CSV table of C-alpha atoms in Angstrom, one decimal:
chain,number,residue,atom,x,y,z
A,239,MET,CA,-185.6,-78.9,57.3
A,240,PRO,CA,-185.5,-79.2,53.4
A,241,SER,CA,-183.6,-81.7,51.9
A,242,LYS,CA,-180.5,-80.4,50.3
A,243,ALA,CA,-180.5,-83.0,47.5
A,244,ASN,CA,-181.7,-82.2,43.8
A,245,PRO,CA,-183.1,-78.9,44.2
A,246,SER,CA,-185.0,-77.6,41.3
A,247,SER,CA,-182.8,-75.9,38.4
A,248,GLU,CA,-185.6,-73.3,38.0
A,249,ILE,CA,-184.4,-69.8,39.0
A,250,THR,CA,-186.8,-68.6,41.7
A,251,ARG,CA,-185.4,-65.3,42.1
A,252,PRO,CA,-187.5,-62.0,40.6
A,253,PRO,CA,-186.2,-60.4,37.3
A,254,LEU,CA,-183.9,-57.4,37.7
A,255,SER,CA,-186.9,-55.5,36.0
A,256,ALA,CA,-189.1,-56.3,38.9
A,257,LEU,CA,-186.7,-54.9,41.5
A,258,ARG,CA,-187.7,-51.3,42.8
A,259,SER,CA,-185.4,-48.2,41.9
A,260,VAL,CA,-184.4,-45.7,44.6
A,261,ASN,CA,-182.7,-42.6,45.0
A,262,GLU,CA,-179.1,-43.7,46.0
A,263,VAL,CA,-178.3,-40.3,47.6
A,264,GLU,CA,-181.4,-40.3,49.9
A,265,ARG,CA,-180.9,-43.9,50.8
A,266,LEU,CA,-177.4,-43.6,51.9
A,267,GLU,CA,-178.4,-40.4,53.8
A,268,VAL,CA,-181.0,-42.6,55.6
A,269,LEU,CA,-178.7,-45.4,56.3
A,270,ARG,CA,-175.8,-43.0,58.1
A,271,ASN,CA,-178.7,-41.5,60.1
A,272,TYR,CA,-178.7,-44.7,61.9
A,273,GLN,CA,-175.1,-44.2,63.1
A,274,ILE,CA,-174.8,-48.1,62.8
A,275,LEU,CA,-171.8,-48.7,60.0
A,276,ASP,CA,-168.7,-49.9,61.6
A,277,THR,CA,-170.1,-50.2,65.1
A,278,PRO,CA,-169.2,-53.2,67.4
A,279,PRO,CA,-171.3,-56.2,67.3
A,280,GLU,CA,-174.5,-56.2,69.3
A,281,LYS,CA,-176.2,-59.1,71.0
A,282,ALA,CA,-179.7,-58.3,69.5
A,283,PHE,CA,-178.5,-58.3,66.1
A,284,ASP,CA,-176.5,-61.3,66.7
A,285,ASP,CA,-179.4,-63.2,68.0
A,286,LEU,CA,-181.3,-62.6,64.8
A,287,VAL,CA,-178.6,-64.0,62.6
A,288,ARG,CA,-178.3,-67.0,64.7
A,289,LEU,CA,-182.3,-67.5,64.6
A,290,ALA,CA,-182.2,-67.1,60.8
A,291,ALA,CA,-179.4,-69.7,60.5
A,292,TYR,CA,-181.3,-71.9,62.6
A,293,ILE,CA,-184.6,-71.7,61.3
A,294,CYS,CA,-183.3,-72.2,57.3
A,295,GLY,CA,-180.7,-74.6,58.4
A,296,THR,CA,-177.8,-72.8,56.7
A,297,PRO,CA,-174.2,-72.4,58.0
A,298,VAL,CA,-174.3,-68.7,57.3
A,299,SER,CA,-176.7,-66.0,58.1
A,300,LEU,CA,-175.7,-62.1,57.9
A,301,VAL,CA,-177.2,-58.7,58.6
A,302,SER,CA,-175.5,-57.1,55.6
A,303,LEU,CA,-176.0,-53.3,55.2
A,304,ILE,CA,-175.3,-51.8,51.6
A,305,ASP,CA,-173.0,-48.7,51.8
A,306,ALA,CA,-172.0,-46.7,48.7
A,307,ASP,CA,-168.9,-49.2,47.7
A,308,ARG,CA,-169.3,-52.0,50.1
A,309,GLN,CA,-171.5,-54.2,52.1
A,310,TRP,CA,-170.8,-54.3,55.7
A,311,PHE,CA,-171.9,-57.2,58.0
A,312,LYS,CA,-173.5,-55.9,61.4
A,313,ALA,CA,-174.0,-59.1,62.6
A,314,LYS,CA,-173.0,-62.7,61.2
A,315,THR,CA,-172.9,-66.3,62.3
A,316,GLY,CA,-170.3,-68.3,59.9
A,317,PHE,CA,-168.4,-66.1,57.3
A,318,GLU,CA,-165.6,-66.1,60.0
A,319,GLY,CA,-162.9,-63.1,59.5
A,320,ILE,CA,-164.9,-61.4,56.9
A,321,GLU,CA,-166.4,-58.1,57.8
A,322,SER,CA,-167.4,-56.6,54.7
A,323,THR,CA,-167.1,-57.2,50.9
A,324,SER,CA,-167.0,-54.9,47.7
A,325,ARG,CA,-170.5,-53.9,46.7
A,326,ASP,CA,-170.0,-55.1,43.5
A,327,LEU,CA,-170.1,-58.7,44.8
A,328,ALA,CA,-173.1,-58.3,47.1
A,329,PHE,CA,-175.9,-60.5,46.3
A,330,CYS,CA,-177.8,-58.4,48.9
A,331,GLN,CA,-177.4,-55.4,46.9
A,332,TYR,CA,-180.3,-56.9,44.6
A,333,ALA,CA,-182.2,-58.5,47.6
A,334,MET,CA,-182.7,-55.5,49.4
A,335,LEU,CA,-184.7,-53.5,46.2
A,336,ALA,CA,-186.9,-56.9,46.0
A,337,ALA,CA,-190.6,-56.6,47.3
A,338,ASP,CA,-190.0,-60.1,49.1
A,339,VAL,CA,-187.6,-62.7,49.9
A,340,PHE,CA,-184.8,-62.9,47.1
A,341,GLU,CA,-184.2,-66.3,46.9
A,342,VAL,CA,-181.3,-68.0,44.6
A,343,GLU,CA,-181.6,-71.8,44.8
A,344,ASP,CA,-178.4,-72.7,42.7
A,345,THR,CA,-176.0,-69.8,42.1
A,346,THR,CA,-173.9,-71.7,39.7
A,347,LYS,CA,-177.2,-71.7,37.3
A,348,ASP,CA,-178.2,-68.1,37.6
A,349,PRO,CA,-176.6,-65.9,34.9
A,350,LEU,CA,-176.4,-63.1,37.3
A,351,PHE,CA,-174.0,-64.6,39.9
A,352,GLN,CA,-172.7,-67.8,38.2
A,353,ASN,CA,-169.3,-65.7,37.8
A,354,ASN,CA,-169.4,-63.9,41.0
A,355,PRO,CA,-166.0,-64.6,42.9
A,356,LEU,CA,-168.1,-65.6,45.9
A,357,VAL,CA,-169.5,-68.4,44.0
A,358,THR,CA,-166.4,-69.3,41.9
A,359,SER,CA,-163.9,-68.9,44.8
A,360,ASP,CA,-163.4,-71.1,48.1
A,361,THR,CA,-166.3,-69.1,49.7
A,362,ASN,CA,-168.4,-71.4,47.4
A,363,ILE,CA,-171.7,-69.8,47.8
A,364,ARG,CA,-174.4,-71.8,46.3
A,365,PHE,CA,-177.6,-71.0,47.8
A,366,TYR,CA,-178.9,-67.5,48.8
A,367,ALA,CA,-181.8,-66.1,50.6
A,368,GLY,CA,-182.2,-62.4,51.6
A,369,ALA,CA,-185.1,-60.5,53.0
A,370,PRO,CA,-185.1,-56.7,52.5
A,371,LEU,CA,-184.6,-54.3,55.5
A,372,VAL,CA,-186.9,-51.5,54.5
A,373,THR,CA,-187.3,-48.5,56.9
A,374,PRO,CA,-190.9,-47.0,57.7
A,375,GLU,CA,-190.2,-44.4,55.2
A,376,GLY,CA,-189.7,-47.3,52.7
A,377,GLN,CA,-185.8,-46.6,52.2
A,378,PRO,CA,-184.0,-50.2,51.8
A,379,LEU,CA,-181.1,-50.5,54.0
A,380,GLY,CA,-179.8,-54.1,53.2
A,381,THR,CA,-181.0,-57.5,54.0
A,382,ILE,CA,-181.1,-60.3,56.6
A,383,CYS,CA,-179.8,-63.2,54.5
A,384,THR,CA,-178.8,-67.0,54.8
A,385,LEU,CA,-176.3,-68.7,52.6
A,386,ASP,CA,-175.3,-72.2,52.1
A,387,THR,CA,-172.5,-74.1,50.1
A,388,VAL,CA,-175.1,-76.5,48.7
A,389,PRO,CA,-178.3,-75.8,46.4
A,390,ARG,CA,-181.4,-75.7,48.4
A,391,ARG,CA,-184.9,-74.0,48.5
A,392,LEU,CA,-186.7,-72.4,51.4
A,393,SER,CA,-190.1,-73.6,52.3
A,394,GLU,CA,-192.9,-71.3,52.7
A,395,GLN,CA,-192.8,-71.1,56.4
A,396,GLN,CA,-188.8,-70.6,56.3
A,397,ARG,CA,-189.6,-67.7,54.0
A,398,GLU,CA,-192.2,-66.2,56.3
A,399,ALA,CA,-189.8,-66.5,59.1
A,400,MET,CA,-187.2,-64.4,57.0
A,401,ARG,CA,-189.6,-61.7,56.5
A,402,ILE,CA,-190.6,-61.5,60.5
A,403,LEU,CA,-186.8,-61.6,61.3
A,404,ALA,CA,-186.2,-58.6,58.6
A,405,ARG,CA,-189.1,-56.6,60.3
A,406,GLU,CA,-187.2,-57.4,63.7
A,407,VAL,CA,-184.0,-56.0,62.6
A,408,VAL,CA,-185.7,-52.9,61.3
A,409,SER,CA,-187.4,-52.7,64.8
A,410,HIS,CA,-184.1,-52.9,66.4
A,411,LEU,CA,-182.5,-50.2,64.3
A,412,GLU,CA,-185.3,-48.0,64.9
A,413,LEU,CA,-184.9,-48.4,68.9
A,414,ARG,CA,-181.3,-47.9,68.5
A,415,ARG,CA,-181.5,-44.5,66.5
A,416,ALA,CA,-184.3,-43.4,69.1
A,417,ARG,CA,-181.7,-44.3,71.7
A,418,LEU,CA,-179.1,-42.5,70.2
A,419,GLN,CA,-181.3,-39.4,69.5
A,420,LEU,CA,-182.4,-39.4,73.2
A,421,GLU,CA,-178.6,-39.4,74.2
A,422,GLN,CA,-177.8,-36.6,71.7
A,423,GLU,CA,-180.6,-34.6,73.0
A,424,GLN,CA,-179.8,-35.1,76.7
A,425,GLN,CA,-176.0,-34.2,75.9
A,426,LYS,CA,-177.4,-31.1,74.0
A,427,LEU,CA,-179.5,-30.3,77.0
A,428,ASP,CA,-176.6,-30.8,79.6
A,429,GLY,CA,-174.6,-28.4,77.6
A,430,LEU,CA,-177.4,-25.8,77.5
A,431,LEU,CA,-177.4,-26.2,81.3
A,432,ARG,CA,-173.8,-26.0,81.7
A,433,MET,CA,-173.9,-22.8,79.6
A,434,ALA,CA,-176.6,-21.4,81.8
A,435,ASN,CA,-175.1,-22.3,84.9
A,436,ASP,CA,-171.7,-20.6,83.7
A,437,ALA,CA,-173.6,-17.7,82.7
A,438,ALA,CA,-175.4,-17.4,85.9
A,439,GLU,CA,-172.0,-18.1,87.9
A,440,SER,CA,-170.6,-14.9,85.6
A,441,MET,CA,-173.5,-12.8,86.4
A,442,TYR,CA,-173.4,-13.8,90.2
A,443,LEU,CA,-169.7,-13.1,90.3
A,444,VAL,CA,-170.3,-9.9,88.7
A,445,SER,CA,-172.8,-8.9,91.0
A,446,ARG,CA,-170.2,-9.6,93.9
A,447,ALA,CA,-167.9,-7.2,92.3
A,448,GLU,CA,-169.1,-4.6,94.8
A,449,ILE,CA,-170.8,-4.7,98.1
A,450,PHE,CA,-172.9,-2.0,99.9
A,451,ILE,CA,-172.2,-1.3,103.5
A,452,LYS,CA,-174.3,0.5,106.0
A,453,GLN,CA,-171.9,3.2,107.5
A,454,GLU,CA,-173.8,6.2,109.7
A,455,HIS,CA,-177.1,5.8,108.3
A,456,LYS,CA,-175.9,5.8,104.7
A,457,LEU,CA,-175.3,3.1,102.2
A,458,LEU,CA,-171.8,3.1,100.9
A,459,ARG,CA,-170.7,1.1,97.6
A,460,VAL,CA,-167.4,-0.5,98.1
A,461,ARG,CA,-165.5,-2.6,95.2
A,462,THR,CA,-164.4,-5.9,96.4
A,463,GLU,CA,-161.2,-5.4,94.7
A,464,ASP,CA,-160.2,-2.7,97.0
A,465,ILE,CA,-160.7,-4.9,100.2
A,466,ARG,CA,-157.6,-6.1,101.6
A,467,TYR,CA,-158.8,-8.2,104.4
A,468,VAL,CA,-161.7,-8.6,106.9
A,469,GLU,CA,-161.5,-8.9,110.7
A,470,ALA,CA,-163.9,-10.3,113.1
A,471,LEU,CA,-164.6,-8.1,116.1
A,472,GLY,CA,-167.4,-9.5,118.2
A,473,ASP,CA,-170.9,-8.8,116.6
A,474,TYR,CA,-168.6,-6.7,114.1
A,475,VAL,CA,-166.6,-6.9,111.4
A,476,ASN,CA,-164.1,-4.6,110.2
A,477,ILE,CA,-163.7,-4.3,106.4
A,478,TYR,CA,-160.0,-3.0,105.5
A,479,THR,CA,-159.4,-1.1,102.1
A,480,GLY,CA,-156.3,0.4,101.2
A,481,ARG,CA,-157.1,3.7,102.9
A,482,GLU,CA,-160.2,3.2,104.9
A,483,ARG,CA,-161.6,0.8,107.6
A,484,PHE,CA,-165.5,0.1,107.5
A,485,THR,CA,-166.7,-1.2,110.8
A,486,VAL,CA,-170.5,-3.1,109.9
A,487,TYR,CA,-172.9,-5.2,111.9
A,488,SER,CA,-172.3,-8.6,110.4
A,489,THR,CA,-170.7,-12.4,111.0
A,490,MET,CA,-168.0,-13.5,109.1
A,491,LYS,CA,-170.1,-16.3,107.5
A,492,GLU,CA,-172.5,-13.7,106.1
A,493,LEU,CA,-169.7,-11.4,104.7
A,494,GLU,CA,-167.9,-14.6,103.4
A,495,GLY,CA,-171.0,-15.4,101.1
A,496,LYS,CA,-171.1,-11.7,99.7
A,497,LEU,CA,-167.3,-11.6,98.5
A,498,PRO,CA,-166.1,-13.4,95.3
A,499,VAL,CA,-165.2,-16.9,96.3
A,500,ARG,CA,-162.3,-17.3,93.4
A,501,GLU,CA,-160.7,-14.0,95.3
A,502,PHE,CA,-161.0,-14.3,98.8
A,503,ALA,CA,-160.2,-17.1,101.4
A,504,ARG,CA,-161.1,-17.6,105.1
A,505,VAL,CA,-157.8,-18.2,106.7
A,506,HIS,CA,-158.7,-17.8,110.2
A,507,ARG,CA,-162.2,-18.1,112.1
A,508,LYS,CA,-161.5,-14.2,112.5
A,509,TYR,CA,-160.2,-13.3,109.1
A,510,ILE,CA,-160.7,-13.5,105.3
A,511,VAL,CA,-158.1,-12.3,103.1
A,512,ARG,CA,-157.7,-11.2,99.5
A,513,LEU,CA,-155.7,-13.8,97.9
A,514,ASP,CA,-153.8,-11.5,95.5
A,515,ARG,CA,-152.9,-9.3,98.4
A,516,ILE,CA,-150.9,-12.1,100.1
A,517,VAL,CA,-147.3,-11.1,99.9
A,518,SER,CA,-145.8,-14.2,102.0
A,519,ILE,CA,-146.5,-16.6,104.3
A,520,GLU,CA,-144.2,-16.8,107.2
A,521,ALA,CA,-144.8,-19.5,109.9
A,522,ASP,CA,-148.5,-19.4,110.7
A,523,ALA,CA,-149.2,-16.0,109.4
A,524,ALA,CA,-149.8,-14.4,106.0
A,525,LEU,CA,-148.3,-11.1,105.3
A,526,VAL,CA,-151.0,-9.0,103.8
A,527,ASP,CA,-150.4,-5.9,101.4
A,528,THR,CA,-152.6,-3.2,103.2
A,529,GLY,CA,-151.8,-0.5,100.8
A,530,ARG,CA,-151.1,1.9,103.6
A,531,GLY,CA,-147.9,3.9,104.9
A,532,THR,CA,-144.3,3.0,103.8
A,533,GLU,CA,-143.4,-0.4,102.3
A,534,ALA,CA,-142.4,-1.8,105.9
A,535,ALA,CA,-145.7,-0.5,107.4
A,536,ASN,CA,-147.5,-1.7,104.6
A,537,LEU,CA,-147.6,-5.5,105.6
A,538,MET,CA,-150.1,-6.7,108.1
A,539,PRO,CA,-149.6,-10.2,109.4
A,540,VAL,CA,-152.9,-12.2,109.4
A,541,PRO,CA,-152.7,-15.6,111.4
A,542,ILE,CA,-153.6,-18.7,109.7
A,543,GLY,CA,-155.6,-21.0,111.6
A,544,ASN,CA,-154.6,-24.9,111.4
A,545,SER,CA,-158.0,-26.0,110.2
A,546,TYR,CA,-157.8,-23.5,107.1
A,547,LYS,CA,-154.1,-23.8,106.3
A,548,ASN,CA,-154.4,-26.7,103.7
A,549,ALA,CA,-157.1,-25.2,102.0
A,550,LEU,CA,-155.2,-22.0,101.7
A,551,LEU,CA,-151.9,-23.6,100.4
A,552,SER,CA,-154.0,-25.7,97.8
A,553,ARG,CA,-155.4,-22.3,96.3
A,554,LEU,CA,-151.8,-20.5,96.0
A,555,ASN,CA,-149.7,-21.2,92.9
A,556,LEU,CA,-147.0,-23.0,94.7
A,557,VAL,CA,-143.9,-24.1,92.8
């Protein structure tokens, strides 16, 4: 590690005229597309700042992202209790525009920083070195930087390490963005699948709004809303509508699969009823409005099997 004693008084940072200019609106749009600002700490970034501090022998290292009015720290070692600062105070707003590691050996001797509150206050920054975080499209987002409370100078090996760490930070940002995009695409796909399933279910239910039954060598259309209940009779089933009874060769299971599941319920091994035609439940029977005759003769008691009772009750709006 380099000695902290008697560093050169020469200012080694590049002049401001050497810093590149960027379209700030485009830069901020790119930064926000990473969806990284104000996110919780992540080990991948925490490990990189710890490594930077270790390699450079400094008490503080940061991954700093430059927003419109602030610098926000995605990862930090040191600088406890500080999550962000005003952009006006940020060394990193200059460092991110540099072509290489931006280094200030002694902030008290640099006209650009000697009156900065981070230098003159108890924070007491004396040394700063930041490597720009540049996206594959060439947009600067911030820096990985290292700071000390005494003047110093990095060795060339340390500067090269900072360049490598900066590339690693950008690689993690890219991987993170790609993962988020995949998750968002998956959510969109899940939404489309739900919409497709809902549409298919709707079409299926519409298709079950009516059934065709074979009766005396004819096919008859019967609206399911007219069916009051279905009764099994050996190898046949009786389908009761308001005024008619149709006897067809079928099984209860087969017929149950053709009726709208939301509107009908199996209440007994021999009976299926339309839920909105149940007038009341007495003991182990459902009184079904058959739509025939006088009010008294209109009600047909349909037995409820023990194994079907709980399922039936769960589908009724009990108060």
